[in-house]
Amino acid sequence: VPARQVGGDYYDYFPLGEDRIAITIAAVSGKGVPAAILMSNLQATLRAFCDGVRPAAEIVRNVNQRMSLASSGGKFVTMFYAEIDRSTHRLRFVNAGHNFPYVRRPDGHLETLETGGLIVGLFPEAEYVEGETTFGKGDALLMFSDGLPEAMDTLGGQFGEERLEPLWREVGGASAGEAIARLFDEIERFRGSASQSDDMTAVVVSPRRS
């Protein structure tokens, strides 16, 4: 949900073979057309390096090097990139300065995905580390941009991750579409008549339950 006519958030997903899928979310500093142009550059660069062979940390390192050359005026991108292997029920990821995604386990426990490195586009020599966790039937992944926890009410108070975490525990067992609808409904209810201050993006991934 863009805050203006053109947004600076980005999400994407695409296959890396028969049993693997890449999924990513990113948010650029700033809003409007300049932010959207920078993000379109990120999308093209990321897809160019996702060949199904390079490890996730190498992909993000290459993307950062290219984006450091392309960005100007101190612009940067926060980014989370993950690869889900459905045959081994593993999730490998790199978090480049982005809001920590949540994996919700069937018992309601939340695991935050923090491993990675610096934001993309400012430090061309930055190195990144790949994290890994289990991800199978009954688990659910929530990726989101900072527009969700930073949504403000009429008094300037923020929704905050202290509200987002228990809400995700509650709705994460539903289907992806239902979960996203509940998340945005609760944030809209919190905002009331306050205008939207930032782009809001959420991605939910749930392995098939059958």
PDB file of N, CA, C and O in Angstrom, residues 99-174:
ATOM      1  N   ASN A  99      13.811  -4.757   8.649  1.00  0.00           N
ATOM      2  CA  ASN A  99      13.027  -5.198   9.806  1.00  0.00           C
ATOM      3  C   ASN A  99      13.091  -6.721   9.895  1.00  0.00           C
ATOM      4  O   ASN A  99      12.927  -7.415   8.894  1.00  0.00           O
ATOM      5  N   PHE A 100      13.290  -7.231  11.117  1.00  0.00           N
ATOM      6  CA  PHE A 100      13.443  -8.672  11.277  1.00  0.00           C
ATOM      7  C   PHE A 100      12.136  -9.395  10.959  1.00  0.00           C
ATOM      8  O   PHE A 100      11.130  -9.200  11.647  1.00  0.00           O
ATOM      9  N   PRO A 101      12.126 -10.250   9.922  1.00  0.00           N
ATOM     10  CA  PRO A 101      10.937 -11.070   9.665  1.00  0.00           C
ATOM     11  C   PRO A 101      10.703 -12.054  10.811  1.00  0.00           C
ATOM     12  O   PRO A 101      11.620 -12.388  11.572  1.00  0.00           O
ATOM     13  N   TYR A 102       9.464 -12.528  10.900  1.00  0.00           N
ATOM     14  CA  TYR A 102       9.088 -13.490  11.939  1.00  0.00           C
ATOM     15  C   TYR A 102       8.707 -14.814  11.304  1.00  0.00           C
ATOM     16  O   TYR A 102       7.868 -14.862  10.393  1.00  0.00           O
ATOM     17  N   VAL A 103       9.284 -15.907  11.794  1.00  0.00           N
ATOM     18  CA  VAL A 103       8.767 -17.241  11.488  1.00  0.00           C
ATOM     19  C   VAL A 103       7.904 -17.660  12.670  1.00  0.00           C
ATOM     20  O   VAL A 103       8.376 -17.719  13.810  1.00  0.00           O
ATOM     21  N   ARG A 104       6.651 -17.928  12.396  1.00  0.00           N
ATOM     22  CA  ARG A 104       5.724 -18.394  13.433  1.00  0.00           C
ATOM     23  C   ARG A 104       5.670 -19.910  13.389  1.00  0.00           C
ATOM     24  O   ARG A 104       5.362 -20.500  12.346  1.00  0.00           O
ATOM     25  N   ARG A 105       5.972 -20.530  14.517  1.00  0.00           N
ATOM     26  CA  ARG A 105       5.907 -21.977  14.616  1.00  0.00           C
ATOM     27  C   ARG A 105       4.475 -22.407  14.950  1.00  0.00           C
ATOM     28  O   ARG A 105       3.660 -21.594  15.399  1.00  0.00           O
ATOM     29  N   PRO A 106       4.137 -23.699  14.736  1.00  0.00           N
ATOM     30  CA  PRO A 106       2.764 -24.150  14.992  1.00  0.00           C
ATOM     31  C   PRO A 106       2.281 -23.905  16.414  1.00  0.00           C
ATOM     32  O   PRO A 106       1.077 -23.730  16.638  1.00  0.00           O
ATOM     33  N   ASP A 107       3.209 -23.842  17.387  1.00  0.00           N
ATOM     34  CA  ASP A 107       2.801 -23.594  18.779  1.00  0.00           C
ATOM     35  C   ASP A 107       2.697 -22.109  19.107  1.00  0.00           C
ATOM     36  O   ASP A 107       2.440 -21.733  20.251  1.00  0.00           O
ATOM     37  N   GLY A 108       2.904 -21.241  18.105  1.00  0.00           N
ATOM     38  CA  GLY A 108       2.801 -19.802  18.315  1.00  0.00           C
ATOM     39  C   GLY A 108       4.129 -19.130  18.627  1.00  0.00           C
ATOM     40  O   GLY A 108       4.193 -17.897  18.681  1.00  0.00           O
ATOM     41  N   HIS A 109       5.187 -19.899  18.828  1.00  0.00           N
ATOM     42  CA  HIS A 109       6.499 -19.305  19.098  1.00  0.00           C
ATOM     43  C   HIS A 109       6.996 -18.551  17.867  1.00  0.00           C
ATOM     44  O   HIS A 109       6.805 -18.989  16.735  1.00  0.00           O
ATOM     45  N   LEU A 110       7.632 -17.381  18.100  1.00  0.00           N
ATOM     46  CA  LEU A 110       8.162 -16.576  17.004  1.00  0.00           C
ATOM     47  C   LEU A 110       9.677 -16.624  16.992  1.00  0.00           C
ATOM     48  O   LEU A 110      10.338 -16.468  18.018  1.00  0.00           O
ATOM     49  N   GLU A 111      10.241 -16.829  15.807  1.00  0.00           N
ATOM     50  CA  GLU A 111      11.683 -16.763  15.600  1.00  0.00           C
ATOM     51  C   GLU A 111      11.968 -15.574  14.689  1.00  0.00           C
ATOM     52  O   GLU A 111      11.379 -15.454  13.615  1.00  0.00           O
ATOM     53  N   THR A 112      12.865 -14.668  15.104  1.00  0.00           N
ATOM     54  CA  THR A 112      13.226 -13.518  14.278  1.00  0.00           C
ATOM     55  C   THR A 112      14.430 -13.873  13.418  1.00  0.00           C
ATOM     56  O   THR A 112      15.362 -14.547  13.870  1.00  0.00           O
ATOM     57  N   LEU A 113      14.414 -13.398  12.174  1.00  0.00           N
ATOM     58  CA  LEU A 113      15.477 -13.712  11.217  1.00  0.00           C
ATOM     59  C   LEU A 113      16.383 -12.492  11.091  1.00  0.00           C
ATOM     60  O   LEU A 113      16.081 -11.554  10.350  1.00  0.00           O
ATOM     61  N   GLU A 114      17.489 -12.512  11.818  1.00  0.00           N
ATOM     62  CA  GLU A 114      18.334 -11.332  11.981  1.00  0.00           C
ATOM     63  C   GLU A 114      19.664 -11.401  11.247  1.00  0.00           C
ATOM     64  O   GLU A 114      20.257 -10.368  10.932  1.00  0.00           O
ATOM     65  N   THR A 115      20.162 -12.596  10.957  1.00  0.00           N
ATOM     66  CA  THR A 115      21.512 -12.762  10.417  1.00  0.00           C
ATOM     67  C   THR A 115      21.638 -12.125   9.036  1.00  0.00           C
ATOM     68  O   THR A 115      20.744 -12.258   8.200  1.00  0.00           O
ATOM     69  N   GLY A 116      22.757 -11.436   8.793  1.00  0.00           N
ATOM     70  CA  GLY A 116      22.957 -10.826   7.478  1.00  0.00           C
ATOM     71  C   GLY A 116      24.087  -9.834   7.467  1.00  0.00           C
ATOM     72  O   GLY A 116      25.255 -10.205   7.473  1.00  0.00           O
ATOM     73  N   GLY A 117      23.745  -8.531   7.469  1.00  0.00           N
ATOM     74  CA  GLY A 117      24.777  -7.512   7.395  1.00  0.00           C
ATOM     75  C   GLY A 117      24.174  -6.133   7.246  1.00  0.00           C
ATOM     76  O   GLY A 117      23.021  -5.889   7.625  1.00  0.00           O
ATOM     77  N   LEU A 118      24.942  -5.227   6.648  1.00  0.00           N
ATOM     78  CA  LEU A 118      24.580  -3.820   6.560  1.00  0.00           C
ATOM     79  C   LEU A 118      23.542  -3.558   5.469  1.00  0.00           C
ATOM     80  O   LEU A 118      23.289  -4.391   4.601  1.00  0.00           O
ATOM     81  N   ILE A 119      22.969  -2.355   5.524  1.00  0.00           N
ATOM     82  CA  ILE A 119      22.046  -1.907   4.488  1.00  0.00           C
ATOM     83  C   ILE A 119      22.727  -1.917   3.124  1.00  0.00           C
ATOM     84  O   ILE A 119      23.961  -1.891   3.026  1.00  0.00           O
ATOM     85  N   VAL A 120      21.937  -1.926   2.077  1.00  0.00           N
ATOM     86  CA  VAL A 120      22.441  -2.021   0.704  1.00  0.00           C
ATOM     87  C   VAL A 120      22.559  -0.621   0.086  1.00  0.00           C
ATOM     88  O   VAL A 120      21.651   0.197   0.216  1.00  0.00           O
ATOM     89  N   GLY A 121      23.675  -0.377  -0.575  1.00  0.00           N
ATOM     90  CA  GLY A 121      23.812   0.835  -1.369  1.00  0.00           C
ATOM     91  C   GLY A 121      24.736   1.901  -0.829  1.00  0.00           C
ATOM     92  O   GLY A 121      24.978   2.906  -1.503  1.00  0.00           O
ATOM     93  N   LEU A 122      25.285   1.713   0.368  1.00  0.00           N
ATOM     94  CA  LEU A 122      26.159   2.731   0.956  1.00  0.00           C
ATOM     95  C   LEU A 122      27.599   2.266   1.111  1.00  0.00           C
ATOM     96  O   LEU A 122      28.524   3.067   1.001  1.00  0.00           O
ATOM     97  N   PHE A 123      27.800   0.986   1.391  1.00  0.00           N
ATOM     98  CA  PHE A 123      29.131   0.475   1.706  1.00  0.00           C
ATOM     99  C   PHE A 123      29.478  -0.652   0.737  1.00  0.00           C
ATOM    100  O   PHE A 123      29.124  -1.815   0.962  1.00  0.00           O
ATOM    101  N   PRO A 124      30.193  -0.338  -0.368  1.00  0.00           N
ATOM    102  CA  PRO A 124      30.415  -1.336  -1.423  1.00  0.00           C
ATOM    103  C   PRO A 124      31.220  -2.550  -0.986  1.00  0.00           C
ATOM    104  O   PRO A 124      31.114  -3.611  -1.600  1.00  0.00           O
ATOM    105  N   GLU A 125      32.026  -2.434   0.071  1.00  0.00           N
ATOM    106  CA  GLU A 125      32.856  -3.554   0.504  1.00  0.00           C
ATOM    107  C   GLU A 125      32.203  -4.364   1.626  1.00  0.00           C
ATOM    108  O   GLU A 125      32.859  -5.231   2.221  1.00  0.00           O
ATOM    109  N   ALA A 126      30.955  -4.090   1.918  1.00  0.00           N
ATOM    110  CA  ALA A 126      30.268  -4.795   3.013  1.00  0.00           C
ATOM    111  C   ALA A 126      30.207  -6.295   2.738  1.00  0.00           C
ATOM    112  O   ALA A 126      30.032  -6.734   1.592  1.00  0.00           O
ATOM    113  N   GLU A 127      30.343  -7.077   3.800  1.00  0.00           N
ATOM    114  CA  GLU A 127      30.233  -8.527   3.715  1.00  0.00           C
ATOM    115  C   GLU A 127      28.941  -8.976   4.401  1.00  0.00           C
ATOM    116  O   GLU A 127      28.441  -8.313   5.314  1.00  0.00           O
ATOM    117  N   TYR A 128      28.423 -10.121   3.963  1.00  0.00           N
ATOM    118  CA  TYR A 128      27.151 -10.608   4.474  1.00  0.00           C
ATOM    119  C   TYR A 128      27.271 -12.061   4.897  1.00  0.00           C
ATOM    120  O   TYR A 128      28.073 -12.821   4.351  1.00  0.00           O
ATOM    121  N   VAL A 129      26.455 -12.429   5.892  1.00  0.00           N
ATOM    122  CA  VAL A 129      26.452 -13.781   6.442  1.00  0.00           C
ATOM    123  C   VAL A 129      25.075 -14.401   6.210  1.00  0.00           C
ATOM    124  O   VAL A 129      24.047 -13.727   6.365  1.00  0.00           O
ATOM    125  N   GLU A 130      25.061 -15.656   5.843  1.00  0.00           N
ATOM    126  CA  GLU A 130      23.804 -16.364   5.580  1.00  0.00           C
ATOM    127  C   GLU A 130      23.308 -17.062   6.840  1.00  0.00           C
ATOM    128  O   GLU A 130      24.073 -17.728   7.529  1.00  0.00           O
ATOM    129  N   GLY A 131      22.035 -16.889   7.132  1.00  0.00           N
ATOM    130  CA  GLY A 131      21.397 -17.620   8.215  1.00  0.00           C
ATOM    131  C   GLY A 131      20.569 -18.767   7.674  1.00  0.00           C
ATOM    132  O   GLY A 131      20.264 -18.825   6.478  1.00  0.00           O
ATOM    133  N   GLU A 132      20.188 -19.679   8.554  1.00  0.00           N
ATOM    134  CA  GLU A 132      19.406 -20.838   8.123  1.00  0.00           C
ATOM    135  C   GLU A 132      18.503 -21.295   9.265  1.00  0.00           C
ATOM    136  O   GLU A 132      18.884 -21.234  10.438  1.00  0.00           O
ATOM    137  N   THR A 133      17.301 -21.732   8.909  1.00  0.00           N
ATOM    138  CA  THR A 133      16.376 -22.265   9.898  1.00  0.00           C
ATOM    139  C   THR A 133      15.467 -23.285   9.226  1.00  0.00           C
ATOM    140  O   THR A 133      15.427 -23.395   7.992  1.00  0.00           O
ATOM    141  N   THR A 134      14.733 -24.034  10.021  1.00  0.00           N
ATOM    142  CA  THR A 134      13.763 -24.976   9.473  1.00  0.00           C
ATOM    143  C   THR A 134      12.517 -24.222   9.025  1.00  0.00           C
ATOM    144  O   THR A 134      12.168 -23.173   9.574  1.00  0.00           O
ATOM    145  N   PHE A 135      11.841 -24.770   8.023  1.00  0.00           N
ATOM    146  CA  PHE A 135      10.616 -24.140   7.536  1.00  0.00           C
ATOM    147  C   PHE A 135       9.781 -25.200   6.828  1.00  0.00           C
ATOM    148  O   PHE A 135      10.066 -25.587   5.699  1.00  0.00           O
ATOM    149  N   GLY A 136       8.759 -25.666   7.542  1.00  0.00           N
ATOM    150  CA  GLY A 136       7.939 -26.738   6.991  1.00  0.00           C
ATOM    151  C   GLY A 136       6.466 -26.545   7.286  1.00  0.00           C
ATOM    152  O   GLY A 136       6.017 -25.447   7.630  1.00  0.00           O
ATOM    153  N   LYS A 137       5.720 -27.625   7.153  1.00  0.00           N
ATOM    154  CA  LYS A 137       4.272 -27.576   7.332  1.00  0.00           C
ATOM    155  C   LYS A 137       3.924 -27.056   8.726  1.00  0.00           C
ATOM    156  O   LYS A 137       4.480 -27.491   9.727  1.00  0.00           O
ATOM    157  N   GLY A 138       3.010 -26.084   8.765  1.00  0.00           N
ATOM    158  CA  GLY A 138       2.602 -25.495  10.029  1.00  0.00           C
ATOM    159  C   GLY A 138       3.345 -24.223  10.383  1.00  0.00           C
ATOM    160  O   GLY A 138       2.896 -23.452  11.228  1.00  0.00           O
ATOM    161  N   ASP A 139       4.510 -23.992   9.744  1.00  0.00           N
ATOM    162  CA  ASP A 139       5.239 -22.745   9.951  1.00  0.00           C
ATOM    163  C   ASP A 139       4.677 -21.654   9.041  1.00  0.00           C
ATOM    164  O   ASP A 139       4.029 -21.947   8.029  1.00  0.00           O
ATOM    165  N   ALA A 140       4.945 -20.404   9.377  1.00  0.00           N
ATOM    166  CA  ALA A 140       4.511 -19.285   8.544  1.00  0.00           C
ATOM    167  C   ALA A 140       5.507 -18.151   8.693  1.00  0.00           C
ATOM    168  O   ALA A 140       5.980 -17.857   9.796  1.00  0.00           O
ATOM    169  N   LEU A 141       5.845 -17.526   7.576  1.00  0.00           N
ATOM    170  CA  LEU A 141       6.826 -16.445   7.544  1.00  0.00           C
ATOM    171  C   LEU A 141       6.125 -15.125   7.259  1.00  0.00           C
ATOM    172  O   LEU A 141       5.339 -15.019   6.319  1.00  0.00           O
ATOM    173  N   LEU A 142       6.423 -14.103   8.083  1.00  0.00           N
ATOM    174  CA  LEU A 142       5.938 -12.742   7.847  1.00  0.00           C
ATOM    175  C   LEU A 142       7.130 -11.844   7.563  1.00  0.00           C
ATOM    176  O   LEU A 142       8.030 -11.696   8.381  1.00  0.00           O
ATOM    177  N   MET A 143       7.128 -11.225   6.381  1.00  0.00           N
ATOM    178  CA  MET A 143       8.091 -10.205   6.004  1.00  0.00           C
ATOM    179  C   MET A 143       7.328  -8.895   5.868  1.00  0.00           C
ATOM    180  O   MET A 143       6.234  -8.877   5.299  1.00  0.00           O
ATOM    181  N   PHE A 144       7.908  -7.801   6.341  1.00  0.00           N
ATOM    182  CA  PHE A 144       7.165  -6.537   6.312  1.00  0.00           C
ATOM    183  C   PHE A 144       8.127  -5.364   6.231  1.00  0.00           C
ATOM    184  O   PHE A 144       9.287  -5.450   6.620  1.00  0.00           O
ATOM    185  N   SER A 145       7.615  -4.258   5.704  1.00  0.00           N
ATOM    186  CA  SER A 145       8.401  -3.029   5.657  1.00  0.00           C
ATOM    187  C   SER A 145       8.140  -2.209   6.922  1.00  0.00           C
ATOM    188  O   SER A 145       7.195  -2.476   7.679  1.00  0.00           O
ATOM    189  N   ASP A 146       8.964  -1.194   7.140  1.00  0.00           N
ATOM    190  CA  ASP A 146       8.852  -0.414   8.373  1.00  0.00           C
ATOM    191  C   ASP A 146       7.580   0.415   8.441  1.00  0.00           C
ATOM    192  O   ASP A 146       7.236   0.949   9.493  1.00  0.00           O
ATOM    193  N   GLY A 147       6.849   0.501   7.327  1.00  0.00           N
ATOM    194  CA  GLY A 147       5.585   1.224   7.341  1.00  0.00           C
ATOM    195  C   GLY A 147       4.539   0.596   8.238  1.00  0.00           C
ATOM    196  O   GLY A 147       3.603   1.289   8.675  1.00  0.00           O
ATOM    197  N   LEU A 148       4.683  -0.706   8.550  1.00  0.00           N
ATOM    198  CA  LEU A 148       3.710  -1.350   9.442  1.00  0.00           C
ATOM    199  C   LEU A 148       3.944  -0.956  10.902  1.00  0.00           C
ATOM    200  O   LEU A 148       3.067  -0.349  11.512  1.00  0.00           O
ATOM    201  N   PRO A 149       5.104  -1.255  11.489  1.00  0.00           N
ATOM    202  CA  PRO A 149       5.282  -0.879  12.895  1.00  0.00           C
ATOM    203  C   PRO A 149       5.324   0.626  13.113  1.00  0.00           C
ATOM    204  O   PRO A 149       5.042   1.098  14.221  1.00  0.00           O
ATOM    205  N   GLU A 150       5.670   1.400  12.071  1.00  0.00           N
ATOM    206  CA  GLU A 150       5.768   2.849  12.226  1.00  0.00           C
ATOM    207  C   GLU A 150       4.482   3.582  11.840  1.00  0.00           C
ATOM    208  O   GLU A 150       4.464   4.816  11.809  1.00  0.00           O
ATOM    209  N   ALA A 151       3.413   2.855  11.553  1.00  0.00           N
ATOM    210  CA  ALA A 151       2.121   3.496  11.290  1.00  0.00           C
ATOM    211  C   ALA A 151       1.693   4.287  12.530  1.00  0.00           C
ATOM    212  O   ALA A 151       1.780   3.779  13.654  1.00  0.00           O
ATOM    213  N   MET A 152       1.240   5.525  12.330  1.00  0.00           N
ATOM    214  CA  MET A 152       0.949   6.410  13.453  1.00  0.00           C
ATOM    215  C   MET A 152      -0.542   6.706  13.576  1.00  0.00           C
ATOM    216  O   MET A 152      -1.259   6.788  12.573  1.00  0.00           O
ATOM    217  N   ASP A 153      -0.983   6.876  14.822  1.00  0.00           N
ATOM    218  CA  ASP A 153      -2.354   7.284  15.081  1.00  0.00           C
ATOM    219  C   ASP A 153      -2.444   8.804  15.105  1.00  0.00           C
ATOM    220  O   ASP A 153      -1.465   9.507  14.816  1.00  0.00           O
ATOM    221  N   THR A 154      -3.593   9.345  15.435  1.00  0.00           N
ATOM    222  CA  THR A 154      -3.809  10.791  15.388  1.00  0.00           C
ATOM    223  C   THR A 154      -2.990  11.546  16.429  1.00  0.00           C
ATOM    224  O   THR A 154      -2.805  12.762  16.317  1.00  0.00           O
ATOM    225  N   LEU A 155      -2.465  10.854  17.439  1.00  0.00           N
ATOM    226  CA  LEU A 155      -1.647  11.498  18.473  1.00  0.00           C
ATOM    227  C   LEU A 155      -0.151  11.335  18.212  1.00  0.00           C
ATOM    228  O   LEU A 155       0.672  11.764  19.024  1.00  0.00           O
ATOM    229  N   GLY A 156       0.195  10.698  17.089  1.00  0.00           N
ATOM    230  CA  GLY A 156       1.597  10.501  16.748  1.00  0.00           C
ATOM    231  C   GLY A 156       2.210   9.248  17.338  1.00  0.00           C
ATOM    232  O   GLY A 156       3.412   9.019  17.187  1.00  0.00           O
ATOM    233  N   GLY A 157       1.417   8.415  18.019  1.00  0.00           N
ATOM    234  CA  GLY A 157       1.917   7.157  18.547  1.00  0.00           C
ATOM    235  C   GLY A 157       2.067   6.120  17.444  1.00  0.00           C
ATOM    236  O   GLY A 157       1.293   6.113  16.486  1.00  0.00           O
ATOM    237  N   GLN A 158       3.059   5.257  17.552  1.00  0.00           N
ATOM    238  CA  GLN A 158       3.314   4.248  16.539  1.00  0.00           C
ATOM    239  C   GLN A 158       2.683   2.909  16.905  1.00  0.00           C
ATOM    240  O   GLN A 158       2.576   2.560  18.085  1.00  0.00           O
ATOM    241  N   PHE A 159       2.290   2.163  15.867  1.00  0.00           N
ATOM    242  CA  PHE A 159       1.725   0.832  16.070  1.00  0.00           C
ATOM    243  C   PHE A 159       2.729  -0.055  16.791  1.00  0.00           C
ATOM    244  O   PHE A 159       2.388  -0.741  17.759  1.00  0.00           O
ATOM    245  N   GLY A 160       3.965  -0.040  16.338  1.00  0.00           N
ATOM    246  CA  GLY A 160       5.059  -0.699  17.048  1.00  0.00           C
ATOM    247  C   GLY A 160       5.085  -2.208  16.902  1.00  0.00           C
ATOM    248  O   GLY A 160       4.051  -2.854  16.676  1.00  0.00           O
ATOM    249  N   GLU A 161       6.264  -2.765  17.053  1.00  0.00           N
ATOM    250  CA  GLU A 161       6.399  -4.219  16.984  1.00  0.00           C
ATOM    251  C   GLU A 161       5.853  -4.887  18.239  1.00  0.00           C
ATOM    252  O   GLU A 161       5.578  -6.090  18.232  1.00  0.00           O
ATOM    253  N   GLU A 162       5.667  -4.123  19.305  1.00  0.00           N
ATOM    254  CA  GLU A 162       5.048  -4.689  20.502  1.00  0.00           C
ATOM    255  C   GLU A 162       3.579  -5.028  20.249  1.00  0.00           C
ATOM    256  O   GLU A 162       2.996  -5.846  20.976  1.00  0.00           O
ATOM    257  N   ARG A 163       2.954  -4.422  19.251  1.00  0.00           N
ATOM    258  CA  ARG A 163       1.600  -4.807  18.820  1.00  0.00           C
ATOM    259  C   ARG A 163       1.654  -5.812  17.678  1.00  0.00           C
ATOM    260  O   ARG A 163       0.800  -6.697  17.582  1.00  0.00           O
ATOM    261  N   LEU A 164       2.644  -5.653  16.792  1.00  0.00           N
ATOM    262  CA  LEU A 164       2.738  -6.523  15.617  1.00  0.00           C
ATOM    263  C   LEU A 164       3.040  -7.965  16.008  1.00  0.00           C
ATOM    264  O   LEU A 164       2.466  -8.904  15.437  1.00  0.00           O
ATOM    265  N   GLU A 165       3.937  -8.181  16.967  1.00  0.00           N
ATOM    266  CA  GLU A 165       4.326  -9.539  17.344  1.00  0.00           C
ATOM    267  C   GLU A 165       3.147 -10.368  17.859  1.00  0.00           C
ATOM    268  O   GLU A 165       2.900 -11.475  17.352  1.00  0.00           O
ATOM    269  N   PRO A 166       2.401  -9.907  18.860  1.00  0.00           N
ATOM    270  CA  PRO A 166       1.272 -10.722  19.319  1.00  0.00           C
ATOM    271  C   PRO A 166       0.185 -10.873  18.261  1.00  0.00           C
ATOM    272  O   PRO A 166      -0.496 -11.902  18.217  1.00  0.00           O
ATOM    273  N   LEU A 167       0.032  -9.861  17.409  1.00  0.00           N
ATOM    274  CA  LEU A 167      -0.956  -9.969  16.335  1.00  0.00           C
ATOM    275  C   LEU A 167      -0.562 -11.073  15.363  1.00  0.00           C
ATOM    276  O   LEU A 167      -1.408 -11.872  14.931  1.00  0.00           O
ATOM    277  N   TRP A 168       0.738 -11.162  15.027  1.00  0.00           N
ATOM    278  CA  TRP A 168       1.197 -12.216  14.123  1.00  0.00           C
ATOM    279  C   TRP A 168       1.066 -13.594  14.770  1.00  0.00           C
ATOM    280  O   TRP A 168       0.731 -14.571  14.101  1.00  0.00           O
ATOM    281  N   ARG A 169       1.306 -13.685  16.073  1.00  0.00           N
ATOM    282  CA  ARG A 169       1.084 -14.960  16.760  1.00  0.00           C
ATOM    283  C   ARG A 169      -0.369 -15.410  16.592  1.00  0.00           C
ATOM    284  O   ARG A 169      -0.656 -16.592  16.428  1.00  0.00           O
ATOM    285  N   GLU A 170      -1.272 -14.445  16.662  1.00  0.00           N
ATOM    286  CA  GLU A 170      -2.698 -14.754  16.603  1.00  0.00           C
ATOM    287  C   GLU A 170      -3.148 -15.140  15.207  1.00  0.00           C
ATOM    288  O   GLU A 170      -3.903 -16.100  15.037  1.00  0.00           O
ATOM    289  N   VAL A 171      -2.694 -14.402  14.185  1.00  0.00           N
ATOM    290  CA  VAL A 171      -3.241 -14.587  12.839  1.00  0.00           C
ATOM    291  C   VAL A 171      -2.351 -15.451  11.948  1.00  0.00           C
ATOM    292  O   VAL A 171      -2.769 -15.851  10.864  1.00  0.00           O
ATOM    293  N   GLY A 172      -1.123 -15.783  12.402  1.00  0.00           N
ATOM    294  CA  GLY A 172      -0.186 -16.493  11.549  1.00  0.00           C
ATOM    295  C   GLY A 172      -0.592 -17.907  11.201  1.00  0.00           C
ATOM    296  O   GLY A 172      -0.049 -18.495  10.274  1.00  0.00           O
ATOM    297  N   GLY A 173      -1.557 -18.465  11.927  1.00  0.00           N
ATOM    298  CA  GLY A 173      -2.019 -19.803  11.609  1.00  0.00           C
ATOM    299  C   GLY A 173      -3.076 -19.840  10.532  1.00  0.00           C
ATOM    300  O   GLY A 173      -3.468 -20.916  10.062  1.00  0.00           O
ATOM    301  N   ALA A 174      -3.565 -18.656  10.116  1.00  0.00           N
ATOM    302  CA  ALA A 174      -4.578 -18.575   9.058  1.00  0.00           C
ATOM    303  C   ALA A 174      -3.909 -18.674   7.689  1.00  0.00           C
ATOM    304  O   ALA A 174      -2.681 -18.737   7.572  1.00  0.00           O
TER     305      ALA A 174
END
